[in-house]
């Protein structure tokens, strides 16, 4: 199989697109338009764009080779109308007035959380990896085992918004090295107060979010993408971005608002309706923001 990935793994990479009705409506797809899906994943949003009109084209990016392989398989019927590129959306070359619309679905997919071997979740024992792009060198294991206590506390607080960041960092340094997700999660759970340990979310959740953001330089990538992408919109073209936590949403909100090339369409973020939340709980935290390229975006 292409890229050395098994066919059954590709079939498992099913992307349930969140806020799909709202995104497609907000994108205002045009016949004959060319659209950029900056985070194609399993291809869910791209498929909806391609279905809008028979002459619509899509350029699809992703930095995960499994996502590119899976979406290539899932969207095979649209061959000739979609081009796949293995790259981080922050590193893509954005050329002037190339796309009628741009979309990005930020964050980690359900597939990555469910694929134990990728190390994004502590629900199963797996290596502490967390790389979206496995060509990169830095892993969560290296961060956890080699960064000093202050560095760890700072990233847990900044990127995980973890109020017990110092206590957790101290315990990690005392107990390391760690090699698996469950070892780390259990160490975190043991060092927090009992009421915190049995709260609404697992006490390791925010730490794992912080590690994932650091390993993949996610927030830096979002900022770079939103600074670069608007130039590629034709006048009147739209950019639609879905985020899943407050750190991402804050960047999206301010970047769209402050861009001299854009006019914000959504004064407040669009969120999922109850029927979608019932069928796809992940959509509960999703926020969609849309902006339109000004007629003169020079």
PDB file of C-alpha atoms in Angstrom:
ATOM      1  CA  UNK A   1       0.000   0.000   0.000  1.00  0.00           C
ATOM      2  CA  UNK A   2       1.161   3.529  -0.734  1.00  0.00           C
ATOM      3  CA  UNK A   3       3.428   5.043   1.925  1.00  0.00           C
ATOM      4  CA  UNK A   4       3.800   1.624   3.536  1.00  0.00           C
ATOM      5  CA  UNK A   5       0.446   1.771   5.338  1.00  0.00           C
ATOM      6  CA  UNK A   6      -1.872  -1.220   5.435  1.00  0.00           C
ATOM      7  CA  UNK A   7      -5.282  -1.031   3.734  1.00  0.00           C
ATOM      8  CA  UNK A   8      -7.184  -1.848   6.930  1.00  0.00           C
ATOM      9  CA  UNK A   9      -5.435   1.047   8.699  1.00  0.00           C
ATOM     10  CA  UNK A  10      -6.558   3.389   5.936  1.00  0.00           C
ATOM     11  CA  UNK A  11     -10.135   2.171   6.189  1.00  0.00           C
ATOM     12  CA  UNK A  12     -10.010   2.860   9.939  1.00  0.00           C
ATOM     13  CA  UNK A  13      -9.041   6.471   9.288  1.00  0.00           C
ATOM     14  CA  UNK A  14     -12.608   7.732   8.958  1.00  0.00           C
ATOM     15  CA  UNK A  15     -12.989  11.458   9.450  1.00  0.00           C
ATOM     16  CA  UNK A  16     -16.412  12.464  10.756  1.00  0.00           C
ATOM     17  CA  UNK A  17     -16.435  16.129   9.706  1.00  0.00           C
ATOM     18  CA  UNK A  18     -17.663  18.439  12.454  1.00  0.00           C
ATOM     19  CA  UNK A  19     -19.877  21.451  11.756  1.00  0.00           C
ATOM     20  CA  UNK A  20     -20.153  20.258   8.162  1.00  0.00           C
ATOM     21  CA  UNK A  21     -23.508  21.919   7.422  1.00  0.00           C
ATOM     22  CA  UNK A  22     -22.345  25.212   8.848  1.00  0.00           C
ATOM     23  CA  UNK A  23     -18.945  25.086   7.158  1.00  0.00           C
ATOM     24  CA  UNK A  24     -20.298  24.287   3.693  1.00  0.00           C
ATOM     25  CA  UNK A  25     -22.976  26.970   3.989  1.00  0.00           C
ATOM     26  CA  UNK A  26     -20.473  29.535   5.265  1.00  0.00           C
ATOM     27  CA  UNK A  27     -17.932  28.739   2.573  1.00  0.00           C
ATOM     28  CA  UNK A  28     -20.441  29.758  -0.150  1.00  0.00           C
ATOM     29  CA  UNK A  29     -18.991  27.292  -2.663  1.00  0.00           C
ATOM     30  CA  UNK A  30     -18.949  28.490  -6.267  1.00  0.00           C
ATOM     31  CA  UNK A  31     -19.305  26.391  -9.450  1.00  0.00           C
ATOM     32  CA  UNK A  32     -15.858  25.860 -10.948  1.00  0.00           C
ATOM     33  CA  UNK A  33     -14.189  27.017  -7.743  1.00  0.00           C
ATOM     34  CA  UNK A  34     -10.826  25.875  -6.429  1.00  0.00           C
ATOM     35  CA  UNK A  35     -10.639  25.202  -2.690  1.00  0.00           C
ATOM     36  CA  UNK A  36      -7.834  24.458  -0.256  1.00  0.00           C
ATOM     37  CA  UNK A  37      -8.398  21.940   2.529  1.00  0.00           C
ATOM     38  CA  UNK A  38      -5.426  22.677   4.748  1.00  0.00           C
ATOM     39  CA  UNK A  39      -6.079  19.703   7.061  1.00  0.00           C
ATOM     40  CA  UNK A  40      -7.652  16.995   4.901  1.00  0.00           C
ATOM     41  CA  UNK A  41      -7.550  14.208   7.531  1.00  0.00           C
ATOM     42  CA  UNK A  42      -9.771  11.376   6.304  1.00  0.00           C
ATOM     43  CA  UNK A  43     -11.282  13.611   3.632  1.00  0.00           C
ATOM     44  CA  UNK A  44     -14.704  14.324   5.135  1.00  0.00           C
ATOM     45  CA  UNK A  45     -14.841  18.061   4.510  1.00  0.00           C
ATOM     46  CA  UNK A  46     -13.133  17.789   1.115  1.00  0.00           C
ATOM     47  CA  UNK A  47     -15.742  15.293  -0.032  1.00  0.00           C
ATOM     48  CA  UNK A  48     -18.548  17.701   0.844  1.00  0.00           C
ATOM     49  CA  UNK A  49     -16.844  20.465  -1.146  1.00  0.00           C
ATOM     50  CA  UNK A  50     -16.357  18.170  -4.154  1.00  0.00           C
ATOM     51  CA  UNK A  51     -19.991  17.090  -4.006  1.00  0.00           C
ATOM     52  CA  UNK A  52     -21.230  20.692  -4.194  1.00  0.00           C
ATOM     53  CA  UNK A  53     -20.596  21.050  -7.948  1.00  0.00           C
ATOM     54  CA  UNK A  54     -19.171  18.647 -10.560  1.00  0.00           C
ATOM     55  CA  UNK A  55     -16.464  21.107 -11.638  1.00  0.00           C
ATOM     56  CA  UNK A  56     -15.156  22.116  -8.192  1.00  0.00           C
ATOM     57  CA  UNK A  57     -11.493  21.309  -7.492  1.00  0.00           C
ATOM     58  CA  UNK A  58      -9.666  20.815  -4.176  1.00  0.00           C
ATOM     59  CA  UNK A  59      -6.037  20.999  -3.125  1.00  0.00           C
ATOM     60  CA  UNK A  60      -5.695  18.884   0.030  1.00  0.00           C
ATOM     61  CA  UNK A  61      -2.886  19.195   2.561  1.00  0.00           C
ATOM     62  CA  UNK A  62      -1.931  17.187   5.617  1.00  0.00           C
ATOM     63  CA  UNK A  63       1.294  16.649   7.525  1.00  0.00           C
ATOM     64  CA  UNK A  64       0.369  13.098   8.505  1.00  0.00           C
ATOM     65  CA  UNK A  65       1.201  10.478   5.868  1.00  0.00           C
ATOM     66  CA  UNK A  66      -1.583   8.234   7.140  1.00  0.00           C
ATOM     67  CA  UNK A  67      -4.117  11.023   6.579  1.00  0.00           C
ATOM     68  CA  UNK A  68      -2.912  11.607   3.018  1.00  0.00           C
ATOM     69  CA  UNK A  69      -2.997   7.892   2.233  1.00  0.00           C
ATOM     70  CA  UNK A  70      -6.445   7.465   3.783  1.00  0.00           C
ATOM     71  CA  UNK A  71      -8.029  10.472   2.082  1.00  0.00           C
ATOM     72  CA  UNK A  72      -6.510   9.430  -1.250  1.00  0.00           C
ATOM     73  CA  UNK A  73      -8.314   6.099  -0.837  1.00  0.00           C
ATOM     74  CA  UNK A  74     -11.593   7.577   0.413  1.00  0.00           C
ATOM     75  CA  UNK A  75     -11.750  10.214  -2.338  1.00  0.00           C
ATOM     76  CA  UNK A  76     -10.556   8.011  -5.205  1.00  0.00           C
ATOM     77  CA  UNK A  77     -13.783   8.670  -7.145  1.00  0.00           C
ATOM     78  CA  UNK A  78     -12.775  12.338  -7.453  1.00  0.00           C
ATOM     79  CA  UNK A  79      -9.418  11.622  -9.102  1.00  0.00           C
ATOM     80  CA  UNK A  80      -8.510  14.480 -11.397  1.00  0.00           C
ATOM     81  CA  UNK A  81     -10.379  17.011  -9.265  1.00  0.00           C
ATOM     82  CA  UNK A  82      -8.283  16.754  -6.099  1.00  0.00           C
ATOM     83  CA  UNK A  83      -4.555  17.065  -5.526  1.00  0.00           C
ATOM     84  CA  UNK A  84      -2.942  15.726  -2.328  1.00  0.00           C
ATOM     85  CA  UNK A  85       0.185  17.258  -0.813  1.00  0.00           C
ATOM     86  CA  UNK A  86       2.039  15.928   2.247  1.00  0.00           C
ATOM     87  CA  UNK A  87       2.970  19.102   4.108  1.00  0.00           C
ATOM     88  CA  UNK A  88       2.213  21.165   7.178  1.00  0.00           C
ATOM     89  CA  UNK A  89      -0.256  23.937   6.320  1.00  0.00           C
ATOM     90  CA  UNK A  90       2.182  26.402   7.880  1.00  0.00           C
ATOM     91  CA  UNK A  91       4.859  25.468   5.317  1.00  0.00           C
ATOM     92  CA  UNK A  92       2.672  25.494   2.199  1.00  0.00           C
ATOM     93  CA  UNK A  93       3.520  28.137  -0.418  1.00  0.00           C
ATOM     94  CA  UNK A  94       0.503  30.455  -0.530  1.00  0.00           C
ATOM     95  CA  UNK A  95       0.295  32.142  -3.922  1.00  0.00           C
ATOM     96  CA  UNK A  96      -1.764  35.255  -4.540  1.00  0.00           C
ATOM     97  CA  UNK A  97      -5.471  34.887  -5.442  1.00  0.00           C
ATOM     98  CA  UNK A  98      -5.345  31.124  -6.058  1.00  0.00           C
ATOM     99  CA  UNK A  99      -8.313  29.777  -4.069  1.00  0.00           C
ATOM    100  CA  UNK A 100     -12.024  30.546  -3.849  1.00  0.00           C
ATOM    101  CA  UNK A 101     -12.023  29.231  -0.299  1.00  0.00           C
ATOM    102  CA  UNK A 102      -9.741  27.801   2.376  1.00  0.00           C
ATOM    103  CA  UNK A 103     -10.709  25.525   5.261  1.00  0.00           C
ATOM    104  CA  UNK A 104      -8.783  24.192   8.263  1.00  0.00           C
ATOM    105  CA  UNK A 105     -10.006  21.748  10.909  1.00  0.00           C
ATOM    106  CA  UNK A 106      -7.440  22.189  13.658  1.00  0.00           C
ATOM    107  CA  UNK A 107      -6.336  19.819  16.377  1.00  0.00           C
ATOM    108  CA  UNK A 108      -6.051  16.066  16.677  1.00  0.00           C
ATOM    109  CA  UNK A 109      -8.547  13.763  14.964  1.00  0.00           C
ATOM    110  CA  UNK A 110     -10.578  10.988  16.550  1.00  0.00           C
ATOM    111  CA  UNK A 111      -8.444   8.535  14.583  1.00  0.00           C
ATOM    112  CA  UNK A 112      -5.273   9.738  16.254  1.00  0.00           C
ATOM    113  CA  UNK A 113      -6.826   9.465  19.697  1.00  0.00           C
ATOM    114  CA  UNK A 114      -8.049   5.949  18.920  1.00  0.00           C
ATOM    115  CA  UNK A 115      -4.820   4.748  17.277  1.00  0.00           C
ATOM    116  CA  UNK A 116      -2.958   3.651  20.414  1.00  0.00           C
ATOM    117  CA  UNK A 117       0.430   3.329  18.736  1.00  0.00           C
ATOM    118  CA  UNK A 118       0.523   7.065  17.945  1.00  0.00           C
ATOM    119  CA  UNK A 119       0.701   7.891  21.674  1.00  0.00           C
ATOM    120  CA  UNK A 120      -1.824  10.752  21.736  1.00  0.00           C
ATOM    121  CA  UNK A 121      -4.079   9.140  24.333  1.00  0.00           C
ATOM    122  CA  UNK A 122      -3.581   7.414  27.679  1.00  0.00           C
ATOM    123  CA  UNK A 123      -6.571   5.119  27.174  1.00  0.00           C
ATOM    124  CA  UNK A 124      -4.178   2.420  25.945  1.00  0.00           C
ATOM    125  CA  UNK A 125      -0.539   1.676  26.682  1.00  0.00           C
ATOM    126  CA  UNK A 126       1.619   3.070  23.885  1.00  0.00           C
ATOM    127  CA  UNK A 127       4.968   4.777  23.314  1.00  0.00           C
ATOM    128  CA  UNK A 128       5.052   8.468  24.240  1.00  0.00           C
ATOM    129  CA  UNK A 129       5.196   9.730  20.672  1.00  0.00           C
ATOM    130  CA  UNK A 130       2.468  12.303  19.765  1.00  0.00           C
ATOM    131  CA  UNK A 131       4.031  13.353  16.453  1.00  0.00           C
ATOM    132  CA  UNK A 132       1.530  14.243  13.743  1.00  0.00           C
ATOM    133  CA  UNK A 133       4.387  14.210  11.243  1.00  0.00           C
ATOM    134  CA  UNK A 134       6.545  11.205  12.082  1.00  0.00           C
ATOM    135  CA  UNK A 135       9.407  12.592  10.031  1.00  0.00           C
ATOM    136  CA  UNK A 136       9.994  15.066  12.870  1.00  0.00           C
ATOM    137  CA  UNK A 137      12.542  14.273  15.582  1.00  0.00           C
ATOM    138  CA  UNK A 138      10.986  15.614  18.792  1.00  0.00           C
ATOM    139  CA  UNK A 139       8.675  13.205  20.652  1.00  0.00           C
ATOM    140  CA  UNK A 140       6.685  13.512  23.849  1.00  0.00           C
ATOM    141  CA  UNK A 141       9.034  10.984  25.442  1.00  0.00           C
ATOM    142  CA  UNK A 142      12.007  13.262  24.843  1.00  0.00           C
ATOM    143  CA  UNK A 143      10.180  16.265  26.306  1.00  0.00           C
ATOM    144  CA  UNK A 144       9.048  14.382  29.405  1.00  0.00           C
ATOM    145  CA  UNK A 145      12.405  12.751  30.086  1.00  0.00           C
ATOM    146  CA  UNK A 146      14.897  15.492  29.209  1.00  0.00           C
ATOM    147  CA  UNK A 147      13.295  18.908  29.782  1.00  0.00           C
ATOM    148  CA  UNK A 148      13.865  20.454  33.197  1.00  0.00           C
ATOM    149  CA  UNK A 149      11.186  20.939  35.835  1.00  0.00           C
ATOM    150  CA  UNK A 150      10.593  24.614  35.110  1.00  0.00           C
ATOM    151  CA  UNK A 151      10.252  24.023  31.376  1.00  0.00           C
ATOM    152  CA  UNK A 152       7.707  21.279  31.969  1.00  0.00           C
ATOM    153  CA  UNK A 153       5.720  23.342  34.473  1.00  0.00           C
ATOM    154  CA  UNK A 154       5.662  26.276  32.062  1.00  0.00           C
ATOM    155  CA  UNK A 155       4.324  24.284  29.099  1.00  0.00           C
ATOM    156  CA  UNK A 156       1.727  22.494  31.233  1.00  0.00           C
ATOM    157  CA  UNK A 157       0.444  25.847  32.432  1.00  0.00           C
ATOM    158  CA  UNK A 158       0.701  27.712  29.126  1.00  0.00           C
ATOM    159  CA  UNK A 159      -0.511  25.056  26.701  1.00  0.00           C
ATOM    160  CA  UNK A 160      -2.584  22.837  28.981  1.00  0.00           C
ATOM    161  CA  UNK A 161      -3.930  25.578  31.255  1.00  0.00           C
ATOM    162  CA  UNK A 162      -3.084  23.170  34.072  1.00  0.00           C
ATOM    163  CA  UNK A 163      -3.292  24.880  37.486  1.00  0.00           C
ATOM    164  CA  UNK A 164      -1.287  22.108  39.183  1.00  0.00           C
ATOM    165  CA  UNK A 165       1.506  22.413  36.637  1.00  0.00           C
ATOM    166  CA  UNK A 166       4.343  22.816  39.155  1.00  0.00           C
ATOM    167  CA  UNK A 167       3.281  19.868  41.295  1.00  0.00           C
ATOM    168  CA  UNK A 168       2.905  17.626  38.239  1.00  0.00           C
ATOM    169  CA  UNK A 169       6.231  18.712  36.748  1.00  0.00           C
ATOM    170  CA  UNK A 170       7.990  17.990  40.045  1.00  0.00           C
ATOM    171  CA  UNK A 171       6.550  14.470  40.199  1.00  0.00           C
ATOM    172  CA  UNK A 172       7.456  13.751  36.588  1.00  0.00           C
ATOM    173  CA  UNK A 173      11.083  14.764  37.190  1.00  0.00           C
ATOM    174  CA  UNK A 174      11.209  12.635  40.376  1.00  0.00           C
ATOM    175  CA  UNK A 175       9.736   9.537  38.716  1.00  0.00           C
ATOM    176  CA  UNK A 176      11.184   9.630  35.210  1.00  0.00           C
ATOM    177  CA  UNK A 177      12.116   8.095  32.849  1.00  0.00           C
ATOM    178  CA  UNK A 178       8.756   7.273  31.290  1.00  0.00           C
ATOM    179  CA  UNK A 179       8.321   5.257  28.118  1.00  0.00           C
ATOM    180  CA  UNK A 180       4.555   4.759  27.806  1.00  0.00           C
ATOM    181  CA  UNK A 181       1.410   6.859  27.899  1.00  0.00           C
ATOM    182  CA  UNK A 182      -0.150   4.956  30.770  1.00  0.00           C
ATOM    183  CA  UNK A 183       2.970   5.196  32.958  1.00  0.00           C
ATOM    184  CA  UNK A 184       2.894   8.958  32.629  1.00  0.00           C
ATOM    185  CA  UNK A 185      -0.860   9.251  33.156  1.00  0.00           C
ATOM    186  CA  UNK A 186      -0.727   7.100  36.289  1.00  0.00           C
ATOM    187  CA  UNK A 187       2.140   9.148  37.750  1.00  0.00           C
ATOM    188  CA  UNK A 188       0.161  12.335  37.193  1.00  0.00           C
ATOM    189  CA  UNK A 189      -2.970  10.862  38.768  1.00  0.00           C
ATOM    190  CA  UNK A 190      -1.029   9.764  41.866  1.00  0.00           C
ATOM    191  CA  UNK A 191       0.374  13.219  42.567  1.00  0.00           C
ATOM    192  CA  UNK A 192      -2.826  15.292  42.457  1.00  0.00           C
ATOM    193  CA  UNK A 193      -5.405  15.720  45.252  1.00  0.00           C
ATOM    194  CA  UNK A 194      -8.081  13.062  45.484  1.00  0.00           C
ATOM    195  CA  UNK A 195     -10.929  15.388  44.427  1.00  0.00           C
ATOM    196  CA  UNK A 196      -8.897  16.392  41.372  1.00  0.00           C
ATOM    197  CA  UNK A 197      -8.125  12.779  40.560  1.00  0.00           C
ATOM    198  CA  UNK A 198     -11.807  11.870  40.245  1.00  0.00           C
ATOM    199  CA  UNK A 199     -13.031  15.046  38.567  1.00  0.00           C
ATOM    200  CA  UNK A 200     -14.882  15.466  35.276  1.00  0.00           C
ATOM    201  CA  UNK A 201     -11.764  14.807  33.208  1.00  0.00           C
ATOM    202  CA  UNK A 202      -8.724  12.643  33.861  1.00  0.00           C
ATOM    203  CA  UNK A 203      -5.963  14.657  35.621  1.00  0.00           C
ATOM    204  CA  UNK A 204      -3.528  13.852  32.790  1.00  0.00           C
ATOM    205  CA  UNK A 205      -5.750  15.329  30.056  1.00  0.00           C
ATOM    206  CA  UNK A 206      -4.348  18.856  30.123  1.00  0.00           C
ATOM    207  CA  UNK A 207      -0.749  17.640  30.361  1.00  0.00           C
ATOM    208  CA  UNK A 208      -1.231  15.427  27.304  1.00  0.00           C
ATOM    209  CA  UNK A 209      -2.725  18.380  25.418  1.00  0.00           C
ATOM    210  CA  UNK A 210       0.265  20.520  26.321  1.00  0.00           C
ATOM    211  CA  UNK A 211       2.746  17.852  25.236  1.00  0.00           C
ATOM    212  CA  UNK A 212       0.958  17.368  21.912  1.00  0.00           C
ATOM    213  CA  UNK A 213       0.968  21.116  21.226  1.00  0.00           C
ATOM    214  CA  UNK A 214       4.681  21.387  22.018  1.00  0.00           C
ATOM    215  CA  UNK A 215       5.732  18.320  20.030  1.00  0.00           C
ATOM    216  CA  UNK A 216       3.885  19.508  16.929  1.00  0.00           C
ATOM    217  CA  UNK A 217       4.409  23.257  17.441  1.00  0.00           C
ATOM    218  CA  UNK A 218       0.682  23.553  16.845  1.00  0.00           C
ATOM    219  CA  UNK A 219       0.016  27.115  17.950  1.00  0.00           C
ATOM    220  CA  UNK A 220       2.997  28.482  16.041  1.00  0.00           C
ATOM    221  CA  UNK A 221       1.756  26.636  12.963  1.00  0.00           C
ATOM    222  CA  UNK A 222      -1.752  28.088  13.343  1.00  0.00           C
ATOM    223  CA  UNK A 223      -0.368  31.618  13.627  1.00  0.00           C
ATOM    224  CA  UNK A 224       1.860  31.171  10.581  1.00  0.00           C
ATOM    225  CA  UNK A 225      -0.987  29.668   8.564  1.00  0.00           C
ATOM    226  CA  UNK A 226      -3.406  32.477   9.374  1.00  0.00           C
ATOM    227  CA  UNK A 227      -0.789  35.116   8.578  1.00  0.00           C
ATOM    228  CA  UNK A 228       0.047  33.526   5.216  1.00  0.00           C
ATOM    229  CA  UNK A 229      -3.149  31.970   3.853  1.00  0.00           C
ATOM    230  CA  UNK A 230      -5.380  35.041   3.255  1.00  0.00           C
ATOM    231  CA  UNK A 231      -3.223  36.271   0.368  1.00  0.00           C
ATOM    232  CA  UNK A 232      -4.248  33.123  -1.537  1.00  0.00           C
ATOM    233  CA  UNK A 233      -7.960  33.990  -1.498  1.00  0.00           C
ATOM    234  CA  UNK A 234      -9.552  35.566  -4.542  1.00  0.00           C
ATOM    235  CA  UNK A 235     -11.602  38.703  -3.759  1.00  0.00           C
ATOM    236  CA  UNK A 236     -14.762  37.561  -2.011  1.00  0.00           C
ATOM    237  CA  UNK A 237     -13.272  34.142  -1.249  1.00  0.00           C
ATOM    238  CA  UNK A 238     -13.724  32.804   2.258  1.00  0.00           C
ATOM    239  CA  UNK A 239     -11.577  31.169   4.917  1.00  0.00           C
ATOM    240  CA  UNK A 240     -13.262  28.932   7.487  1.00  0.00           C
ATOM    241  CA  UNK A 241     -11.394  27.598  10.523  1.00  0.00           C
ATOM    242  CA  UNK A 242     -12.592  25.084  13.127  1.00  0.00           C
ATOM    243  CA  UNK A 243     -10.796  25.018  16.489  1.00  0.00           C
ATOM    244  CA  UNK A 244     -11.252  22.767  19.516  1.00  0.00           C
ATOM    245  CA  UNK A 245      -9.763  24.559  22.506  1.00  0.00           C
ATOM    246  CA  UNK A 246      -9.513  28.109  23.762  1.00  0.00           C
ATOM    247  CA  UNK A 247      -5.838  28.582  22.874  1.00  0.00           C
ATOM    248  CA  UNK A 248      -6.475  27.828  19.209  1.00  0.00           C
ATOM    249  CA  UNK A 249      -9.731  29.761  19.085  1.00  0.00           C
ATOM    250  CA  UNK A 250      -8.100  32.856  20.566  1.00  0.00           C
ATOM    251  CA  UNK A 251      -5.466  32.835  17.820  1.00  0.00           C
ATOM    252  CA  UNK A 252      -8.075  32.292  15.108  1.00  0.00           C
ATOM    253  CA  UNK A 253     -10.319  35.050  16.447  1.00  0.00           C
ATOM    254  CA  UNK A 254      -7.595  37.685  16.612  1.00  0.00           C
ATOM    255  CA  UNK A 255      -5.812  36.661  13.399  1.00  0.00           C
ATOM    256  CA  UNK A 256      -8.974  36.893  11.296  1.00  0.00           C
ATOM    257  CA  UNK A 257     -10.032  40.144  12.937  1.00  0.00           C
ATOM    258  CA  UNK A 258      -6.628  41.818  12.585  1.00  0.00           C
ATOM    259  CA  UNK A 259      -5.862  40.730   9.022  1.00  0.00           C
ATOM    260  CA  UNK A 260      -5.922  43.714   6.631  1.00  0.00           C
ATOM    261  CA  UNK A 261      -7.044  41.335   3.878  1.00  0.00           C
ATOM    262  CA  UNK A 262     -10.179  39.978   5.568  1.00  0.00           C
ATOM    263  CA  UNK A 263     -13.615  40.957   6.775  1.00  0.00           C
ATOM    264  CA  UNK A 264     -14.941  38.723   9.571  1.00  0.00           C
ATOM    265  CA  UNK A 265     -18.305  37.109   8.767  1.00  0.00           C
ATOM    266  CA  UNK A 266     -18.907  35.425  12.129  1.00  0.00           C
ATOM    267  CA  UNK A 267     -18.986  37.957  14.963  1.00  0.00           C
ATOM    268  CA  UNK A 268     -19.322  35.020  17.355  1.00  0.00           C
ATOM    269  CA  UNK A 269     -18.079  31.468  16.697  1.00  0.00           C
ATOM    270  CA  UNK A 270     -20.538  28.950  15.253  1.00  0.00           C
ATOM    271  CA  UNK A 271     -20.962  25.891  17.479  1.00  0.00           C
ATOM    272  CA  UNK A 272     -22.529  22.476  16.963  1.00  0.00           C
ATOM    273  CA  UNK A 273     -26.257  21.919  17.274  1.00  0.00           C
ATOM    274  CA  UNK A 274     -27.661  19.348  19.688  1.00  0.00           C
ATOM    275  CA  UNK A 275     -28.300  16.681  17.030  1.00  0.00           C
ATOM    276  CA  UNK A 276     -24.666  16.769  15.934  1.00  0.00           C
ATOM    277  CA  UNK A 277     -23.389  16.677  19.520  1.00  0.00           C
ATOM    278  CA  UNK A 278     -25.567  13.623  20.190  1.00  0.00           C
ATOM    279  CA  UNK A 279     -24.123  11.739  17.206  1.00  0.00           C
ATOM    280  CA  UNK A 280     -20.554  13.058  17.505  1.00  0.00           C
ATOM    281  CA  UNK A 281     -19.615  14.178  21.055  1.00  0.00           C
ATOM    282  CA  UNK A 282     -16.273  15.548  19.809  1.00  0.00           C
ATOM    283  CA  UNK A 283     -18.191  18.338  18.088  1.00  0.00           C
ATOM    284  CA  UNK A 284     -19.220  19.790  21.459  1.00  0.00           C
ATOM    285  CA  UNK A 285     -15.996  21.782  21.765  1.00  0.00           C
ATOM    286  CA  UNK A 286     -15.749  22.805  18.096  1.00  0.00           C
ATOM    287  CA  UNK A 287     -15.893  26.484  17.132  1.00  0.00           C
ATOM    288  CA  UNK A 288     -16.128  27.709  13.551  1.00  0.00           C
ATOM    289  CA  UNK A 289     -15.044  31.181  12.482  1.00  0.00           C
ATOM    290  CA  UNK A 290     -15.332  32.526   8.930  1.00  0.00           C
ATOM    291  CA  UNK A 291     -13.909  35.566   7.177  1.00  0.00           C
ATOM    292  CA  UNK A 292     -14.113  36.887   3.614  1.00  0.00           C
ATOM    293  CA  UNK A 293     -11.338  38.339   1.479  1.00  0.00           C
ATOM    294  CA  UNK A 294     -11.788  42.011   0.725  1.00  0.00           C
ATOM    295  CA  UNK A 295     -12.363  43.019  -2.886  1.00  0.00           C
ATOM    296  CA  UNK A 296      -8.922  44.608  -2.906  1.00  0.00           C
ATOM    297  CA  UNK A 297      -6.636  42.260  -1.015  1.00  0.00           C
ATOM    298  CA  UNK A 298      -3.406  43.645  -2.359  1.00  0.00           C
TER     299      UNK A 298
END
